[in-house]
mmCIF file of C-alpha atoms in Angstrom:
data_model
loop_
_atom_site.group_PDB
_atom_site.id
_atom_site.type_symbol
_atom_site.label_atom_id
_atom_site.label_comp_id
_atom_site.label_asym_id
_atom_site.label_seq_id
_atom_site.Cartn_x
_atom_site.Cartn_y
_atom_site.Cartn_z
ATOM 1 C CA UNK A 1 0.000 0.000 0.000
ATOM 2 C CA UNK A 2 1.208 3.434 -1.051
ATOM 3 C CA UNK A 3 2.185 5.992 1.600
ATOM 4 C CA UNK A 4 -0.404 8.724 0.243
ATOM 5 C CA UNK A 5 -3.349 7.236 -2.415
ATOM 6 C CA UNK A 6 -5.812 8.707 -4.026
ATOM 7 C CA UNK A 7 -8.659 6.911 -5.955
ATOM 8 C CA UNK A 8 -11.023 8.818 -8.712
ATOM 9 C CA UNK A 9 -10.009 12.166 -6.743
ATOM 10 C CA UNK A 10 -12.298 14.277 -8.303
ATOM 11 C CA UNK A 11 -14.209 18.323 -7.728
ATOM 12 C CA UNK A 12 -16.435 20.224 -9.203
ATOM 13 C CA UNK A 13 -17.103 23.812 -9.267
ATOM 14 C CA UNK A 14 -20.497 24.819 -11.047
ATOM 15 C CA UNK A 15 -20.173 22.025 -13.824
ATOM 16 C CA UNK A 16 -16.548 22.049 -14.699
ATOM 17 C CA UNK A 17 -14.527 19.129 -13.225
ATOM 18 C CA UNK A 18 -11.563 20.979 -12.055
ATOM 19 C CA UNK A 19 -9.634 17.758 -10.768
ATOM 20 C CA UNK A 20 -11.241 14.784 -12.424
ATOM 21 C CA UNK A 21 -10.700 11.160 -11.743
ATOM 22 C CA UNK A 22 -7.061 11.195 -10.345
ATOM 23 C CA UNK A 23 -5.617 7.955 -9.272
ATOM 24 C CA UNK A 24 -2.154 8.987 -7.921
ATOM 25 C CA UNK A 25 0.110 7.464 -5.046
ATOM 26 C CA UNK A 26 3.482 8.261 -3.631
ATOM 27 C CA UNK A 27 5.423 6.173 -1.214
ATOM 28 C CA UNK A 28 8.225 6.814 1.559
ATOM 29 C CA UNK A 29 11.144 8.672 0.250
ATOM 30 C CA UNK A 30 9.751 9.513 -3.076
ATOM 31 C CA UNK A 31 10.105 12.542 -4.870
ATOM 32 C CA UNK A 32 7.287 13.038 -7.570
ATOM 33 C CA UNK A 33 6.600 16.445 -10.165
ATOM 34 C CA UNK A 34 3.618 18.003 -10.952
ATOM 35 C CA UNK A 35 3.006 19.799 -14.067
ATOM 36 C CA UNK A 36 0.811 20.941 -16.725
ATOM 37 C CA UNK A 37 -0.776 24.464 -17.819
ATOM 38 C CA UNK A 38 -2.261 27.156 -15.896
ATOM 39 C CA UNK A 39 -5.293 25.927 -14.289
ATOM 40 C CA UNK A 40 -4.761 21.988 -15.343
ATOM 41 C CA UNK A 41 -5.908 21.343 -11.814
ATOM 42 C CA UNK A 42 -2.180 20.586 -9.867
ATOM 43 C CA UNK A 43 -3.000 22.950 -6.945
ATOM 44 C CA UNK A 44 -6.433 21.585 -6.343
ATOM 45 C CA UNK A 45 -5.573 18.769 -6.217
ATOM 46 C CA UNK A 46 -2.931 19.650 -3.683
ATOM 47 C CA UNK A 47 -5.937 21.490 -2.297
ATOM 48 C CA UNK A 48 -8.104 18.519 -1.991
ATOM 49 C CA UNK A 49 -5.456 16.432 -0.246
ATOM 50 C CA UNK A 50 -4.024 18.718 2.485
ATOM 51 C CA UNK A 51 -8.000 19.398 3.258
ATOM 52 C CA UNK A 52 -8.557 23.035 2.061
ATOM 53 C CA UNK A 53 -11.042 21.811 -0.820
ATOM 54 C CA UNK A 54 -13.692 18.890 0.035
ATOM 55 C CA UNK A 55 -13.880 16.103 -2.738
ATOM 56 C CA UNK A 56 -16.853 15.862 -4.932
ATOM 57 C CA UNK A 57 -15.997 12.691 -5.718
ATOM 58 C CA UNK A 58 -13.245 9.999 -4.944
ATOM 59 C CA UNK A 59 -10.780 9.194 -1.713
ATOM 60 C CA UNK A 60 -7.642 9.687 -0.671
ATOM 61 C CA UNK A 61 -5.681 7.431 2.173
ATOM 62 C CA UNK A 62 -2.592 8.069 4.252
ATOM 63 C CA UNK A 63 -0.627 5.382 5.282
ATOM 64 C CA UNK A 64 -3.554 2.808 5.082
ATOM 65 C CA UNK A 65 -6.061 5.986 7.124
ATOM 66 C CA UNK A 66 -8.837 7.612 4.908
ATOM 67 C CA UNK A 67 -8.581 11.269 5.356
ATOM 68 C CA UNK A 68 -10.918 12.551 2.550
ATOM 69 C CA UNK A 69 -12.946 15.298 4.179
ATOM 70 C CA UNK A 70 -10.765 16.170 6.978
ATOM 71 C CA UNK A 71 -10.578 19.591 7.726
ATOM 72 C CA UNK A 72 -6.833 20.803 7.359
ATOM 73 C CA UNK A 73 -5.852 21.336 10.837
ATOM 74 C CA UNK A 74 -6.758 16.913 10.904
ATOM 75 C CA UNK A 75 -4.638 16.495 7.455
ATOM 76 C CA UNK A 76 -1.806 18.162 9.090
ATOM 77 C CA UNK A 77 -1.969 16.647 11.822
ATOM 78 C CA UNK A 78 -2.205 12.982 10.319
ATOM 79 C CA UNK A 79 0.983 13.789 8.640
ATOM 80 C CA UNK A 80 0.458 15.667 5.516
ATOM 81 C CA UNK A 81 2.253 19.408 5.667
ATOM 82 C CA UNK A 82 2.640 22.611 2.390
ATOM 83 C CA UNK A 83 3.697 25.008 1.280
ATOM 84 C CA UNK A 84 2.021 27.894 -0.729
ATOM 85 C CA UNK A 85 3.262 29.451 -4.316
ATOM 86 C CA UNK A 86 2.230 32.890 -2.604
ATOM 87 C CA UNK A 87 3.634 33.244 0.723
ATOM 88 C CA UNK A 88 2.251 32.274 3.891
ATOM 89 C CA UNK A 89 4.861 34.223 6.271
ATOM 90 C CA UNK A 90 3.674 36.667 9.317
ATOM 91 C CA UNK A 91 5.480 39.578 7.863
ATOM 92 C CA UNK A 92 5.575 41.358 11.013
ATOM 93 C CA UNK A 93 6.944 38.593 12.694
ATOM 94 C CA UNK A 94 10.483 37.731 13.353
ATOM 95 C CA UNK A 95 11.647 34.284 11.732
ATOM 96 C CA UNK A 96 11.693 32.863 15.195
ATOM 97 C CA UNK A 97 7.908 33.438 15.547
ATOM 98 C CA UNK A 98 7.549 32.001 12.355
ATOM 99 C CA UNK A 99 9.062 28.713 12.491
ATOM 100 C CA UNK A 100 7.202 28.296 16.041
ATOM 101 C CA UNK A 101 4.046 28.290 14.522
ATOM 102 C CA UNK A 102 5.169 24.973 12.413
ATOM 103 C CA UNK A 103 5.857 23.394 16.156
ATOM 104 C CA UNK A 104 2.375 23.849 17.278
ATOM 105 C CA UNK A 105 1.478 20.551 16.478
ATOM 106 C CA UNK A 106 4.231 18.658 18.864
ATOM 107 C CA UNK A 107 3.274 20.986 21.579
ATOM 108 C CA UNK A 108 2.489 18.649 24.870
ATOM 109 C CA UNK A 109 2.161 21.678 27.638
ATOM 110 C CA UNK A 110 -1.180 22.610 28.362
ATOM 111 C CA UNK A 111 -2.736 25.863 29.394
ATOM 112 C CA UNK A 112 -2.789 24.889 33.073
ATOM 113 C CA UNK A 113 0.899 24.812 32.100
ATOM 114 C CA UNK A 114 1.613 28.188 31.291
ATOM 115 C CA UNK A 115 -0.257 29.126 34.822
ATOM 116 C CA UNK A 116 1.488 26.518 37.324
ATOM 117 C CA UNK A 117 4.412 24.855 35.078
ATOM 118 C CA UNK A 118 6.245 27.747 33.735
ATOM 119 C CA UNK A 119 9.586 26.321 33.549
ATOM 120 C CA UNK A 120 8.197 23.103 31.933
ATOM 121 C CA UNK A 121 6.393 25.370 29.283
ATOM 122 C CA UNK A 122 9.654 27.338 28.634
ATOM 123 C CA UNK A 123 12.176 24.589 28.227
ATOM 124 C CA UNK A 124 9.769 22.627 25.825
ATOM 125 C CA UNK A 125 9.522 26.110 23.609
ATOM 126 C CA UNK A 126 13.402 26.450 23.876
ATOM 127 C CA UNK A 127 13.741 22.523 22.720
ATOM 128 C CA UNK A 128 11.349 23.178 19.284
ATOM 129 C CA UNK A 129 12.898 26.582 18.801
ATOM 130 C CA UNK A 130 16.273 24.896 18.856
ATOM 131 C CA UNK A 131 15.197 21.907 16.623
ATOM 132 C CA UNK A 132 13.550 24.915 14.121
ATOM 133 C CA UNK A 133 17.171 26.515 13.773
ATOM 134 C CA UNK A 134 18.759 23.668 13.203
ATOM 135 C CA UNK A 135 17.018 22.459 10.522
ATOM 136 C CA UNK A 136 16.954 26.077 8.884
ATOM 137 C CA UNK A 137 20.786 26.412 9.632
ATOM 138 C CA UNK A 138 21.321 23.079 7.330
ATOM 139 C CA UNK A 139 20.099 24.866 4.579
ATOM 140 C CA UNK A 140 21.637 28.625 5.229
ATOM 141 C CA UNK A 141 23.636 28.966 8.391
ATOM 142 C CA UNK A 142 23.797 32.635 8.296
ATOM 143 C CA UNK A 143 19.969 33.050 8.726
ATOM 144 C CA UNK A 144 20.523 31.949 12.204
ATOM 145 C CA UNK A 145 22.445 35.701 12.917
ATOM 146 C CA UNK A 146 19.046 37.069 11.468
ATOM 147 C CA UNK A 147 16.500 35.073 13.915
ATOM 148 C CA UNK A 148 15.049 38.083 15.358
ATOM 149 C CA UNK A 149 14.722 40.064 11.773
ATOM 150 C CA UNK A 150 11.391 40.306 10.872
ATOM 151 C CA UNK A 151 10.126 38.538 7.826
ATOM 152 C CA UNK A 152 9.575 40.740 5.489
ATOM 153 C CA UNK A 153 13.181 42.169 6.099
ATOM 154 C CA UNK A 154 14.430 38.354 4.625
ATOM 155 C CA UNK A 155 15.588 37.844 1.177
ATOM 156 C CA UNK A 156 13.117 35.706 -1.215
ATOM 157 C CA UNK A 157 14.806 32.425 -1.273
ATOM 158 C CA UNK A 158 15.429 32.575 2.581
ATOM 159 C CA UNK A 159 11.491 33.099 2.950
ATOM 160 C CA UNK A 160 11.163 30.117 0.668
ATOM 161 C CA UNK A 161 13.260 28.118 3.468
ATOM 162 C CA UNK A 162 11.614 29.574 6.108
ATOM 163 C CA UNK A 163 8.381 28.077 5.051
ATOM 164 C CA UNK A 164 9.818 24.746 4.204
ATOM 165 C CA UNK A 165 11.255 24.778 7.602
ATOM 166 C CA UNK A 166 8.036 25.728 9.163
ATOM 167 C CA UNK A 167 6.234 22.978 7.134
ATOM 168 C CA UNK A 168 9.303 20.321 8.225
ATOM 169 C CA UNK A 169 9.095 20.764 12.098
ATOM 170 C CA UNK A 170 5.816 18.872 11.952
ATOM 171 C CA UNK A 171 7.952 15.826 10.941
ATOM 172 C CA UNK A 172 5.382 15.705 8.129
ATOM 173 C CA UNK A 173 4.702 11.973 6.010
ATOM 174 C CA UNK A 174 4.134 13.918 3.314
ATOM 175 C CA UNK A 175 5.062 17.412 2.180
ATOM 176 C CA UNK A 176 3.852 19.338 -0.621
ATOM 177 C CA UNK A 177 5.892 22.441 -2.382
ATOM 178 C CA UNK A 178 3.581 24.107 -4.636
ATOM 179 C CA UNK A 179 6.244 26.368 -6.945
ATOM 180 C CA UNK A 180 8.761 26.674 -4.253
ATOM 181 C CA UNK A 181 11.179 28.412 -6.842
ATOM 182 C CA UNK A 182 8.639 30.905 -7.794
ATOM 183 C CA UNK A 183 9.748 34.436 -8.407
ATOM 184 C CA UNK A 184 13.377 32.849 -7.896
ATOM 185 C CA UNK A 185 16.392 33.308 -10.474
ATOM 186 C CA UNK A 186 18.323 30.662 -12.293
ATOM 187 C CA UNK A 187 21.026 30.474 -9.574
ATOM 188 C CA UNK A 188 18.730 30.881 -6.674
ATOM 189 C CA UNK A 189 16.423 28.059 -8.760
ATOM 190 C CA UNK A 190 19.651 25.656 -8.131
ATOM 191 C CA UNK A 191 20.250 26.724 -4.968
ATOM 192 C CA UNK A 192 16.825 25.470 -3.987
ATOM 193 C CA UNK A 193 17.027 22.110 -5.851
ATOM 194 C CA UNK A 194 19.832 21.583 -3.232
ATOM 195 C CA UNK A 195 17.948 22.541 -0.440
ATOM 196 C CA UNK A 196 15.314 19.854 -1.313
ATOM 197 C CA UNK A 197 17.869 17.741 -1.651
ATOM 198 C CA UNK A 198 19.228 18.133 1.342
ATOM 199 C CA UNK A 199 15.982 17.666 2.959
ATOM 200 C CA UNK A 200 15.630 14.020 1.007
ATOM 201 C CA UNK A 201 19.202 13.773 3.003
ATOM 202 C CA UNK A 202 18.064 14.340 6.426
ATOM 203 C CA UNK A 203 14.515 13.451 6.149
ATOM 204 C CA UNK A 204 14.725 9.790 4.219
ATOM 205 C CA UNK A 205 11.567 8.662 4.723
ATOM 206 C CA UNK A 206 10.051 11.679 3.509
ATOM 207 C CA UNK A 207 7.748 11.707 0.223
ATOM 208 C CA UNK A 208 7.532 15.059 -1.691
ATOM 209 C CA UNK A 209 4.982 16.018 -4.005
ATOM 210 C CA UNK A 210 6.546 19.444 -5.820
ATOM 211 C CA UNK A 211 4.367 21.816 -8.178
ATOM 212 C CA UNK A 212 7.052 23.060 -10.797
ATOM 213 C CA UNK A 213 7.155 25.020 -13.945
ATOM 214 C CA UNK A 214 10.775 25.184 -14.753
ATOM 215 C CA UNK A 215 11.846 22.312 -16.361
ATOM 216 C CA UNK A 216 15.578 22.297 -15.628
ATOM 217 C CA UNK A 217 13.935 21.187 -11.424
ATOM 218 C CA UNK A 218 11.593 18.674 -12.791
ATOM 219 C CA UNK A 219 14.070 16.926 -14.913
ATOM 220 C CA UNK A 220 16.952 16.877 -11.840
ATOM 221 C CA UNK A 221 14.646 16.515 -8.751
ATOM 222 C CA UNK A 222 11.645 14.329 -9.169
ATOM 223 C CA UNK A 223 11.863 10.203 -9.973
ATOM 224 C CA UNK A 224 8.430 10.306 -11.445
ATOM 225 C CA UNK A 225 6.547 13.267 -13.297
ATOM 226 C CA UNK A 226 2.939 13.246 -13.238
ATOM 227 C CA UNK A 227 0.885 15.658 -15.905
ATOM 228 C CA UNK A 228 -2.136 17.088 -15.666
ATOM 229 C CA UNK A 229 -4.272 19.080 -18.300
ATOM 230 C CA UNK A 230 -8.139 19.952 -17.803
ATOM 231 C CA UNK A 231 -7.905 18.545 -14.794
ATOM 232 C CA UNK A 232 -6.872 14.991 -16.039
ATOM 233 C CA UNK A 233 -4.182 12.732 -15.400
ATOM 234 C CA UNK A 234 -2.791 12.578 -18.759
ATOM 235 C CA UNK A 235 0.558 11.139 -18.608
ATOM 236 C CA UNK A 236 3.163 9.396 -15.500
ATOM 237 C CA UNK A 237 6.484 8.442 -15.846
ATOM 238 C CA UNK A 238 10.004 9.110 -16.207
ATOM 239 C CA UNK A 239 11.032 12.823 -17.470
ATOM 240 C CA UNK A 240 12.715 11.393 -20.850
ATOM 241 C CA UNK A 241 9.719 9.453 -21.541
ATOM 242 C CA UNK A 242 7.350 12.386 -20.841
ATOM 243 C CA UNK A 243 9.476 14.877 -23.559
ATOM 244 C CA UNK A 244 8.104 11.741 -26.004
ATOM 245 C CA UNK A 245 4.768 11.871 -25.021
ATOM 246 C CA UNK A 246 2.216 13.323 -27.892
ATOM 247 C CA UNK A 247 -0.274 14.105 -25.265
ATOM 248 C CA UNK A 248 1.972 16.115 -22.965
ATOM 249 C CA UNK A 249 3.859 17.833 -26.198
ATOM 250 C CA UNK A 250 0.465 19.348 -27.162
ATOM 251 C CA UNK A 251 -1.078 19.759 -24.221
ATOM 252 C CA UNK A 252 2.197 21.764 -22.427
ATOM 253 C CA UNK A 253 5.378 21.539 -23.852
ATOM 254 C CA UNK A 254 4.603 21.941 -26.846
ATOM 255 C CA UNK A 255 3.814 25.886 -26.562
ATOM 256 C CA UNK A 256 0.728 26.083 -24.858
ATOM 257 C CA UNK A 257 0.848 28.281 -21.727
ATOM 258 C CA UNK A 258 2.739 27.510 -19.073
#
């Protein structure tokens, strides 16, 4: 049984099938690419799994556990954490405050704690905020001399980290990276095809699910491409196999908007 499956996955808005019949699966350690043209359905179906969109028709399992029609707070919790193409940072927060939120999950004080356990309450926040800059030092040690900037003061890419981090200190199952090199240049594009890298390093058990429109990271990162076009699954495979395919040629590759 697959790590995350979904059968027939499928939504509707007012008559148009926006995600229609989608068998997909991805197992531990796996790396698999999304792609297809604008509005071919890849972020609602991201949408669907992590819980934001309820499924018209279909299912989708994690680890052997139904969790179609969970709300998202229950996805992530299950095991299933994202990230945005747009940004989901607190601007006016520092990074610290940031990656915190992504520890809320692993939280074990209680509010009767923060009344009559103080210390117990304090050490556990110290433990997750050192386990947050650790994992964000492995991809940019100098961020950790910038802990207390705010957000908005951050560089691009470094935000991009930021929110992987946040998403990683859930010790997600599953994590999905919709366009993480958005708004990115070719060298900070590379740099970032590291970093997710270097999570596959640390993280081995991990399965990614990455929304990408730049070729040059679908062809070096993922194991397995799957397409989609009007909502469809229209091709999965290898990335030398897709360039061949007539269906994915005309649908995407082959000039239509991307």
């Amino acid at each position: 049984m697959a790590l995350l499956q979904t059968n027939a996955l499928s939504i509707n808005f007012g008559g148009l099938w926006a995600v229609d019949k989608v068998d997909f699966e991805i197992d531990n350690g796996q790396i698999v690419g999304l792609i297809g043209p604008n509005g071919s359905g890849k972020t609602t179906f991201l949408n669907i799994v992590s819980g934001i969109y309820k499924a018209t028709q279909g299912d989708a399992h994690l680890a052997g556990e139904e969790i179609t029609g969970l709300r998202p707070f229950e996805v992530y919790q299950k095991g299933i954490a994202r990230t945005y193409q747009s940004s989901r940072l607190c601007w006016d927060l520092s990074v610290v405050d940031n990656l915190l939120v992504g520890t809320y999950t692993s939280q074990t004080y209680t509010l009767l704690d923060t009344i009559f356990r103080p210390k117990k309450v304090n050490n556990e926040i110290y433990d997750n905020l050192q386990a947050s800059l650790d994992m964000l030092s492995y991809f940019n040690p100098g961020l950790i001399d910038r802990r207390y900037d705010l957000a908005k003061n951050i560089p691009h890419i470094d935000r991009r980290r930021i929110e992987i981090t946040r998403a990683l200190m859930s010790k997600p199952k599953v994590l999905l990276l919709d366009e993480p090199t958005a708004g990115l240049n070719d060298e900070e594009t590379m740099t970032m095809m590291n970093d997710i890298r270097k999570i596959k390093e640390k993280m081995q058990n991990i399965a990614i699910i990455i929304i990408e429109h730049d070729m040059k990271v679908m062809e070096e990162v993922p194991e397995r491409i799957v397409v989609f076009n009007a909502g469809a699954k229209i091709f999965e495979g290898v990335y030398k196999d897709m360039l061949q395919d007539k269906g994915v040629v005309d649908a995407y590759i082959g000039g239509a908007d991307a």
